[in-house]
Amino acid sequence: MREKKPSLWLRLVSLLIYAYIYIPIIILIVFSFNTQKLNVRWEGFTLHWYEVLFNDANIGLATRNTLLIAITSTIAATIIGTMAALALQRYRFPGYTLIESALYIPVIIPEVVMGISLLAFFAFIQFSLGLLTITLSHISFNIPFVVLVVRARLHGFDKSIEEAAKDLGANEIITFWRVTLPTILPGVLSGALLAFTLSLDDYVITYFTAGPGSTTLPLRVFSMVRFTVTPEVNALSTIWIFTVFIMMLINQLLTRSNT
Amino acid sequence: MSEFAVELRDVVKIFPTPEGGEITAVNHINMQIKHGEFFSMLGPSGCGKTTTLRMIAGFEWPTSGEVRIDGHVIGRTPPYLRPVNTVFQSYALFQHMTVFQNVAFGLEMERIRKDEIKRRVGEVLEMVKLGGMEHRKPQQLSGGQQQRVALARALVKRPKVLLLDEPLGALDLKLRKEMQLELKTLQEQVGITFIYVTHDQEEALIMSDRIAVMNRGKALQIGTPVEIYERPTSQFVADFIGETNFLYGTVRFVEADKASVYVPVLDSEVIGLATAGLTVGQKAVISIRPEKIRISDKPILTKNCFSARVTLIAYIGSDTRVSVDINGQRINIWEQNKISSLDTNIYYRENQEVWITLFPENTLVLPEE
Amino acid sequence: MSIINSVQKLSLGKVLRENPTAQGLLLISPTTIYLLIFTIIPMILVAILSLMIRGMYGNVVYQINLANYVRLIDPLYVRILLYSLGVGLTTTVLTILIGYPLAYFIAHTPIRERSLYLFLILVPFWTNFIIRIYAWIMILRSEGFLNQLLMNIGLIEAPLNILYTPTAVLIGMVYEFLPFMVLPLYTSLEKIESAQLEAAADLGAPPWKAFLRVTLPLSLPGMIAGTILVFIPAMGMFVVPDLMGGAKTILIGNVIRNQFLVSRDWPFGAAASILLLIMTLIFTLYYTRKAGFSEELLI
């Protein structure tokens, strides 16, 4: 029954929706190769804007900051979040439900509220804003997402494989490294990938917790597109989209090879 | 070497429930398992058999009492320091490792040399008929093959005791029967003590040297398959192993190994073998297996012989199953089909009046539960 | 057995090994501490801040009162609040209308093709959202792609002013949040066994009735999860109005941002935040009461 194809009109509607999703992206990419600076109509092919982009020192700095924040916060959130996922999935302890619900806070509260609360907090403890405050903030919104993803993957985890490892002579540490971690690794990697993307993508919270010199790519792009349209942003966007595309492809292959 | 491979002394295991209560999973169990024995723990689900096994393996610790392995009190020694290995119900194979890596894992933990590991893994895989499968992943194997990997992985460690938790539970019936014999042969070949948990009585009877029948956290009876089947000491064991007829009554007298029970529904006394500790006046139950009742046209004995009416005849190939009625009490009898005939009523027909005989040496008197 | 005895003497390891509660607490503690410091305490701080007043130079005067909340009842802010609510609801409804057929389509394609279609939904979702807004700015601005197209085919003579209007904000919001609706919807639609629809047909329901009576109710958890995922961020959104709405479209998110970073009236911004928070909490609680959502919230 499942193999029955969707009806023609449904396929047509879906095609239109996919067009709606992709046409803006295609236009964006095409115009990154346009010779015309105002980007109003197509005039000719050029790689000029990519050259401009690569020579833009501000973009370079922002890229460096963005990657630094994304990598650091991903590693921290993945470790902390995986531990929490294991704890919530395996153990019962005092405060369980409280922590479980508290984990949803960063998921469901509006980003702007989270942003200003972190800003207020850093101001209150007189912590100067910069890369560190952004990173700390990113970790805090990433942890819940890592927990959610890893927990979902832990659902079907057969606890007896850990018992088997111990039964065969592996102590707790060896059991974790050789059996538990390899088994949950696809989940942990998906969690890390989500955290990395969320960090890369974040504008709102970064905006409130950034200080002088800690501009990230989304902040930079925002200020570039605020009042004007420039093909340089198109070039940046094109690179960004392809990076995401390749990362997701790798993720797909990773999960496929593990199922 | 101690006399027993595994000994449980007054072991109790209490689990807290999520609601804050307590559940006694294992209730004062005593067991002595000899070296080289094929020992089964048999019982319905929730009887405590798996918990008992897990306490020997080291995944759980007794709330009180002690577990001894080869004479040593094992206390809270973690599983990886115990000289026992487990074959899990779910097999618990490491999905990210090949068959070879799975089997080699336990030897690597002992820091055995690479070439030695290779040799021993090869040997054990040959033994469980998995030669040539070394580089497959568990997902690429059939259920039966996965089961063999789990077995090989535990056996390669040469444990003092091998613990098997319903290892054949996930296999289909035919494969299961094959594996039962194979496991038994294997056990005799390697000479390791096997402790086998199952809820399948036939499996336990076929494979075991001795069986512990368990219910509600207690070991009700421990004995050889014959003892368990022929001389159950409790109503539960008689009921759980094989099939039986129960007749309820009151003990009238006890003399040596015989007892007489007044059964109201028969309005008569029935004489049978007494279980230890029966007293006059006690509520008791007569247990007699269907294949041990004799049907005849005329009475054979002056006692233990009753007139009955045939109510149902069911032909099942090797046997004919006859149900008779005595004053509303139904009794099931299995008659072996010793004559080849197309007439299913060759022996008896429905509503026929017959006599049934409960030979005292086949009849057990058990305390009522 | 000497090894065993020596191991048992390692008391810390022993305590941890033998006490699952301690293991659980150890594993959860970094998260607990982190959540406490970087989520809970900042929230409490905002709540306290909302009861203070702004000083002369944008500083905070520590004096407990409800002045900020009283200020929020001002028709100006009530109008902004209602407008935000309206934008949030419209965005949600539009994403359901567009997202449902798409999710239904993906759930009903052969399994092998499904991952491709899902992948196509996810690519824009994982792309930076300012880039996605920028794409629409390029299309909607007066000398943009849409106007060029319409003028070239002669449908209009002068460029339409779409960008920097409330319509532009809605277009941007819907584009932004569509994947958040499609994915949970797909999750719950995909779980519906075809046998249930066959049973409905067998019992005499024509396809449209089977859809209304079986598919739709069963996809409700997905729709609720999607609504939470779309409505809440849409309510607090200030970036889309900033970039696409011009000065005319101000949502509660913009108010909060402005109080903190432009007017520097933190207590008032805090009060507005608390109000927004309460509104979203009531909304979430109301919806999650109706149906569990945790599974569908997972993307």
mmCIF file of N, CA, C and O in Angstrom, chain B residues 92 176 189 210 247 305:
data_model
loop_
_atom_site.group_PDB
_atom_site.id
_atom_site.type_symbol
_atom_site.label_atom_id
_atom_site.label_comp_id
_atom_site.label_asym_id
_atom_site.label_seq_id
_atom_site.Cartn_x
_atom_site.Cartn_y
_atom_site.Cartn_z
ATOM 1 N N ALA B 92 23.029 -9.653 22.462
ATOM 2 C CA ALA B 92 23.880 -8.508 22.821
ATOM 3 C C ALA B 92 25.182 -8.493 22.041
ATOM 4 O O ALA B 92 26.242 -8.218 22.590
ATOM 5 N N ARG B 176 15.171 -24.217 17.132
ATOM 6 C CA ARG B 176 15.268 -24.323 18.569
ATOM 7 C C ARG B 176 15.553 -25.748 19.001
ATOM 8 O O ARG B 176 16.419 -26.006 19.822
ATOM 9 N N GLN B 189 30.907 -31.804 25.564
ATOM 10 C CA GLN B 189 32.213 -31.733 24.902
ATOM 11 C C GLN B 189 33.187 -30.835 25.667
ATOM 12 O O GLN B 189 34.313 -31.199 25.911
ATOM 13 N N ARG B 210 20.006 -31.318 36.023
ATOM 14 C CA ARG B 210 19.079 -31.010 37.118
ATOM 15 C C ARG B 210 18.344 -29.709 36.804
ATOM 16 O O ARG B 210 18.858 -28.853 36.079
ATOM 17 N N LEU B 247 -7.424 -33.389 41.922
ATOM 18 C CA LEU B 247 -8.664 -33.667 42.652
ATOM 19 C C LEU B 247 -8.450 -33.161 44.076
ATOM 20 O O LEU B 247 -7.467 -33.534 44.719
ATOM 21 N N CYS B 305 -10.707 -46.745 41.999
ATOM 22 C CA CYS B 305 -11.306 -47.100 40.720
ATOM 23 C C CYS B 305 -12.712 -46.507 40.684
ATOM 24 O O CYS B 305 -13.491 -46.705 41.614
#
